Amino acid sequence: MGFSEAQEELVLRSWKAMKKDTESIALKFFFRIFEIAPGAKQMFPFLRDAGDAPLENHPKLKTHAVSVFVMACESATQLRNTGDVKVREAALKRLGASHVKAGVADAHFEVVKTALLDTIRDAVPDMWTPEMKAAWEEAYDQLAAAIKEEMKNAA
Ligand code: HEM
């Protein structure tokens, strides 16, 4: 079953509403990841080396959170257009390599997925519906599958 225009619209509309507040949404997303899986902190070199410095001060944290949101949005658009996720090949190779190097495993993608969905639900409670959840899930799952496939090649 293809990804519909309505599903793409749900993803893009909610992202547009959240975008104004990326800073705090990025932080909430990360805190949720570490709440579900405290061990995941160890994978981020800039956190591992940070000692007790507050997480809020890490610009890289925001970069990763925004990457996941933006790429899931792109994934939604591509799914609607072509039924497939086409991250540029070079970009996908790099993503595969960097996530293997960081020690990311399949289970972490599930943690990030749950954290992503929880973050969106809390950020746009008035928009949140089962349809919106399903659209983000599909966009994320397909993107994660493309990265995981590339991780196999990079391993
Ligand atoms: C690095 C995106 C899932 C942990 C990166 C980078 C991007 C990215 C763009 C920067 C390096 C590069 O471009 O290769 C994504 C997307 C994800 C995802 C789109 C899901 C669809 C995950 C998961 C984890 C994770 C599940 C583990 C909890 C990391 C770590 C780095 C990284 C540790 C290296 C950070 C650093 O060394 O500065 N990711 N990521 N990512 N990602 Fe992800």
CSV table of N, CA, C and O in Angstrom, one decimal, residues 47-106:
chain,number,residue,atom,x,y,z
A,47,LEU,N,28.7,13.5,24.3
A,47,LEU,CA,28.1,13.4,25.6
A,47,LEU,C,29.0,12.6,26.5
A,47,LEU,O,29.1,12.9,27.7
A,48,ARG,N,29.6,11.6,25.9
A,48,ARG,CA,30.5,10.7,26.7
A,48,ARG,C,31.6,11.5,27.4
A,48,ARG,O,31.9,11.3,28.5
A,49,ASP,N,32.1,12.5,26.6
A,49,ASP,CA,33.2,13.2,27.1
A,49,ASP,C,32.8,14.5,27.9
A,49,ASP,O,33.7,15.3,28.3
A,50,ALA,N,31.5,14.6,28.1
A,50,ALA,CA,31.0,15.9,28.6
A,50,ALA,C,31.0,16.0,30.2
A,50,ALA,O,30.8,17.0,30.7
A,51,GLY,N,31.3,14.8,30.8
A,51,GLY,CA,31.3,14.8,32.3
A,51,GLY,C,29.9,15.2,32.7
A,51,GLY,O,28.9,14.6,32.2
A,52,ASP,N,29.8,16.1,33.7
A,52,ASP,CA,28.5,16.5,34.2
A,52,ASP,C,27.9,17.7,33.6
A,52,ASP,O,26.9,18.2,34.1
A,53,ALA,N,28.5,18.2,32.5
A,53,ALA,CA,28.0,19.4,31.9
A,53,ALA,C,26.6,19.2,31.4
A,53,ALA,O,26.2,18.1,31.0
A,54,PRO,N,25.7,20.2,31.6
A,54,PRO,CA,24.3,20.0,31.2
A,54,PRO,C,24.1,19.7,29.7
A,54,PRO,O,24.8,20.3,28.9
A,55,LEU,N,23.3,18.8,29.4
A,55,LEU,CA,23.0,18.4,28.1
A,55,LEU,C,22.6,19.5,27.2
A,55,LEU,O,22.9,19.6,26.0
A,56,GLU,N,21.9,20.5,27.8
A,56,GLU,CA,21.3,21.6,27.0
A,56,GLU,C,22.4,22.3,26.2
A,56,GLU,O,22.1,23.0,25.2
A,57,ASN,N,23.6,22.2,26.7
A,57,ASN,CA,24.7,23.0,26.1
A,57,ASN,C,25.3,22.4,24.9
A,57,ASN,O,26.3,22.9,24.4
A,58,HIS,N,24.8,21.3,24.5
A,58,HIS,CA,25.5,20.6,23.4
A,58,HIS,C,24.8,20.8,22.0
A,58,HIS,O,23.7,20.3,21.8
A,59,PRO,N,25.5,21.7,21.2
A,59,PRO,CA,24.8,22.0,19.9
A,59,PRO,C,24.6,20.8,19.0
A,59,PRO,O,23.7,20.7,18.3
A,60,LYS,N,25.5,19.8,19.2
A,60,LYS,CA,25.4,18.6,18.3
A,60,LYS,C,24.1,17.8,18.6
A,60,LYS,O,23.7,17.0,17.8
A,61,LEU,N,23.6,17.9,19.8
A,61,LEU,CA,22.4,17.2,20.2
A,61,LEU,C,21.3,17.7,19.4
A,61,LEU,O,20.5,16.9,18.9
A,62,LYS,N,21.2,19.0,19.2
A,62,LYS,CA,20.2,19.6,18.4
A,62,LYS,C,20.3,19.1,16.9
A,62,LYS,O,19.3,18.8,16.3
A,63,THR,N,21.5,19.1,16.5
A,63,THR,CA,21.8,18.7,15.1
A,63,THR,C,21.2,17.3,14.8
A,63,THR,O,20.6,17.1,13.8
A,64,HIS,N,21.5,16.4,15.7
A,64,HIS,CA,21.0,15.0,15.4
A,64,HIS,C,19.5,15.0,15.4
A,64,HIS,O,18.9,14.3,14.6
A,65,ALA,N,18.9,15.6,16.4
A,65,ALA,CA,17.5,15.6,16.6
A,65,ALA,C,16.8,16.2,15.3
A,65,ALA,O,15.9,15.6,14.8
A,66,VAL,N,17.3,17.3,14.9
A,66,VAL,CA,16.7,17.9,13.7
A,66,VAL,C,16.9,17.1,12.4
A,66,VAL,O,16.0,16.9,11.6
A,67,SER,N,18.1,16.4,12.3
A,67,SER,CA,18.4,15.5,11.2
A,67,SER,C,17.3,14.4,11.1
A,67,SER,O,16.8,14.1,10.1
A,68,VAL,N,17.0,13.9,12.3
A,68,VAL,CA,16.0,12.8,12.3
A,68,VAL,C,14.6,13.3,11.9
A,68,VAL,O,14.0,12.7,11.0
A,69,PHE,N,14.2,14.4,12.4
A,69,PHE,CA,12.9,15.0,12.0
A,69,PHE,C,12.9,15.4,10.5
A,69,PHE,O,12.0,15.0,9.8
A,70,VAL,N,13.9,16.1,10.0
A,70,VAL,CA,14.0,16.5,8.6
A,70,VAL,C,14.0,15.3,7.7
A,70,VAL,O,13.3,15.3,6.7
A,71,MET,N,14.8,14.4,8.0
A,71,MET,CA,14.9,13.2,7.1
A,71,MET,C,13.7,12.4,7.1
A,71,MET,O,13.3,11.8,6.1
A,72,ALA,N,13.0,12.3,8.2
A,72,ALA,CA,11.7,11.6,8.2
A,72,ALA,C,10.7,12.4,7.4
A,72,ALA,O,9.8,11.7,6.7
A,73,CYS,N,10.7,13.7,7.4
A,73,CYS,CA,9.8,14.5,6.5
A,73,CYS,C,10.2,14.2,5.0
A,73,CYS,O,9.3,14.0,4.2
A,74,GLU,N,11.5,14.2,4.7
A,74,GLU,CA,11.9,13.9,3.3
A,74,GLU,C,11.4,12.5,2.9
A,74,GLU,O,11.0,12.3,1.8
A,75,SER,N,11.5,11.6,3.9
A,75,SER,CA,11.1,10.3,3.6
A,75,SER,C,9.6,10.2,3.3
A,75,SER,O,9.2,9.5,2.3
A,76,ALA,N,8.8,11.0,4.0
A,76,ALA,CA,7.4,11.0,3.7
A,76,ALA,C,7.1,11.5,2.3
A,76,ALA,O,6.3,10.9,1.6
A,77,THR,N,7.8,12.6,1.9
A,77,THR,CA,7.6,13.1,0.6
A,77,THR,C,8.0,12.1,-0.5
A,77,THR,O,7.3,11.9,-1.5
A,78,GLN,N,9.1,11.5,-0.3
A,78,GLN,CA,9.6,10.5,-1.2
A,78,GLN,C,8.7,9.3,-1.3
A,78,GLN,O,8.4,8.8,-2.4
A,79,LEU,N,8.2,8.9,-0.2
A,79,LEU,CA,7.3,7.7,-0.2
A,79,LEU,C,6.0,8.0,-1.0
A,79,LEU,O,5.5,7.2,-1.7
A,80,ARG,N,5.5,9.3,-0.8
A,80,ARG,CA,4.3,9.7,-1.5
A,80,ARG,C,4.6,9.7,-3.0
A,80,ARG,O,3.9,9.3,-3.9
A,81,ASN,N,5.8,10.3,-3.4
A,81,ASN,CA,6.1,10.5,-4.8
A,81,ASN,C,6.5,9.2,-5.5
A,81,ASN,O,6.0,9.0,-6.6
A,82,THR,N,7.3,8.4,-4.9
A,82,THR,CA,7.9,7.2,-5.6
A,82,THR,C,7.6,5.9,-4.9
A,82,THR,O,8.0,4.9,-5.4
A,83,GLY,N,7.1,5.9,-3.7
A,83,GLY,CA,6.8,4.7,-2.9
A,83,GLY,C,8.1,4.1,-2.3
A,83,GLY,O,8.1,3.0,-1.8
A,84,ASP,N,9.2,4.9,-2.3
A,84,ASP,CA,10.4,4.4,-1.8
A,84,ASP,C,11.2,5.5,-1.2
A,84,ASP,O,11.0,6.7,-1.6
A,85,VAL,N,12.1,5.2,-0.3
A,85,VAL,CA,13.0,6.2,0.3
A,85,VAL,C,14.3,6.3,-0.5
A,85,VAL,O,15.0,5.3,-0.6
A,86,LYS,N,14.6,7.5,-1.0
A,86,LYS,CA,15.8,7.6,-1.8
A,86,LYS,C,16.7,8.7,-1.2
A,86,LYS,O,16.7,9.8,-1.7
A,87,VAL,N,17.3,8.4,-0.1
A,87,VAL,CA,18.3,9.3,0.5
A,87,VAL,C,19.5,9.2,-0.5
A,87,VAL,O,19.8,8.1,-1.1
A,88,ARG,N,20.1,10.3,-0.8
A,88,ARG,CA,21.2,10.3,-1.8
A,88,ARG,C,22.2,9.2,-1.4
A,88,ARG,O,22.5,9.0,-0.2
A,89,GLU,N,22.7,8.5,-2.4
A,89,GLU,CA,23.5,7.3,-2.2
A,89,GLU,C,24.7,7.6,-1.3
A,89,GLU,O,25.0,6.9,-0.3
A,90,ALA,N,25.4,8.7,-1.6
A,90,ALA,CA,26.6,9.1,-0.8
A,90,ALA,C,26.1,9.4,0.7
A,90,ALA,O,26.8,8.9,1.6
A,91,ALA,N,25.0,10.0,0.8
A,91,ALA,CA,24.6,10.4,2.2
A,91,ALA,C,24.2,9.1,3.0
A,91,ALA,O,24.5,9.0,4.1
A,92,LEU,N,23.6,8.2,2.3
A,92,LEU,CA,23.2,6.9,2.9
A,92,LEU,C,24.4,6.1,3.3
A,92,LEU,O,24.4,5.5,4.4
A,93,LYS,N,25.4,6.1,2.5
A,93,LYS,CA,26.6,5.4,2.8
A,93,LYS,C,27.3,5.9,4.0
A,93,LYS,O,27.7,5.2,4.9
A,94,ARG,N,27.3,7.3,4.1
A,94,ARG,CA,27.9,7.9,5.2
A,94,ARG,C,27.1,7.6,6.5
A,94,ARG,O,27.6,7.3,7.6
A,95,LEU,N,25.8,7.7,6.4
A,95,LEU,CA,24.9,7.4,7.5
A,95,LEU,C,25.1,5.9,8.0
A,95,LEU,O,25.2,5.7,9.2
A,96,GLY,N,25.2,5.0,7.1
A,96,GLY,CA,25.5,3.6,7.4
A,96,GLY,C,26.8,3.5,8.2
A,96,GLY,O,26.8,2.9,9.3
A,97,ALA,N,27.8,4.1,7.7
A,97,ALA,CA,29.2,4.0,8.3
A,97,ALA,C,29.2,4.7,9.7
A,97,ALA,O,29.7,4.1,10.6
A,98,SER,N,28.6,5.9,9.8
A,98,SER,CA,28.7,6.6,11.1
A,98,SER,C,27.9,5.9,12.1
A,98,SER,O,28.3,5.9,13.3
A,99,HIS,N,26.8,5.2,11.8
A,99,HIS,CA,26.0,4.6,12.8
A,99,HIS,C,26.6,3.2,13.2
A,99,HIS,O,26.5,2.8,14.4
A,100,VAL,N,27.3,2.6,12.3
A,100,VAL,CA,28.0,1.4,12.7
A,100,VAL,C,29.1,1.8,13.6
A,100,VAL,O,29.3,1.2,14.7
A,101,LYS,N,29.8,2.8,13.2
A,101,LYS,CA,31.0,3.3,14.1
A,101,LYS,C,30.5,3.6,15.5
A,101,LYS,O,31.2,3.4,16.5
A,102,ALA,N,29.3,4.2,15.6
A,102,ALA,CA,28.8,4.7,16.9
A,102,ALA,C,28.3,3.5,17.7
A,102,ALA,O,28.0,3.7,18.9
A,103,GLY,N,28.2,2.3,17.1
A,103,GLY,CA,27.7,1.2,17.8
A,103,GLY,C,26.2,1.1,17.9
A,103,GLY,O,25.6,0.5,18.8
A,104,VAL,N,25.5,1.7,17.0
A,104,VAL,CA,24.0,1.7,17.0
A,104,VAL,C,23.5,0.4,16.5
A,104,VAL,O,24.0,-0.2,15.5
A,105,ALA,N,22.5,-0.2,17.3
A,105,ALA,CA,21.9,-1.5,16.9
A,105,ALA,C,20.4,-1.3,16.6
A,105,ALA,O,19.9,-0.2,16.8
A,106,ASP,N,19.9,-2.3,16.0
A,106,ASP,CA,18.4,-2.3,15.6
A,106,ASP,C,17.5,-1.8,16.7
A,106,ASP,O,16.6,-1.0,16.5
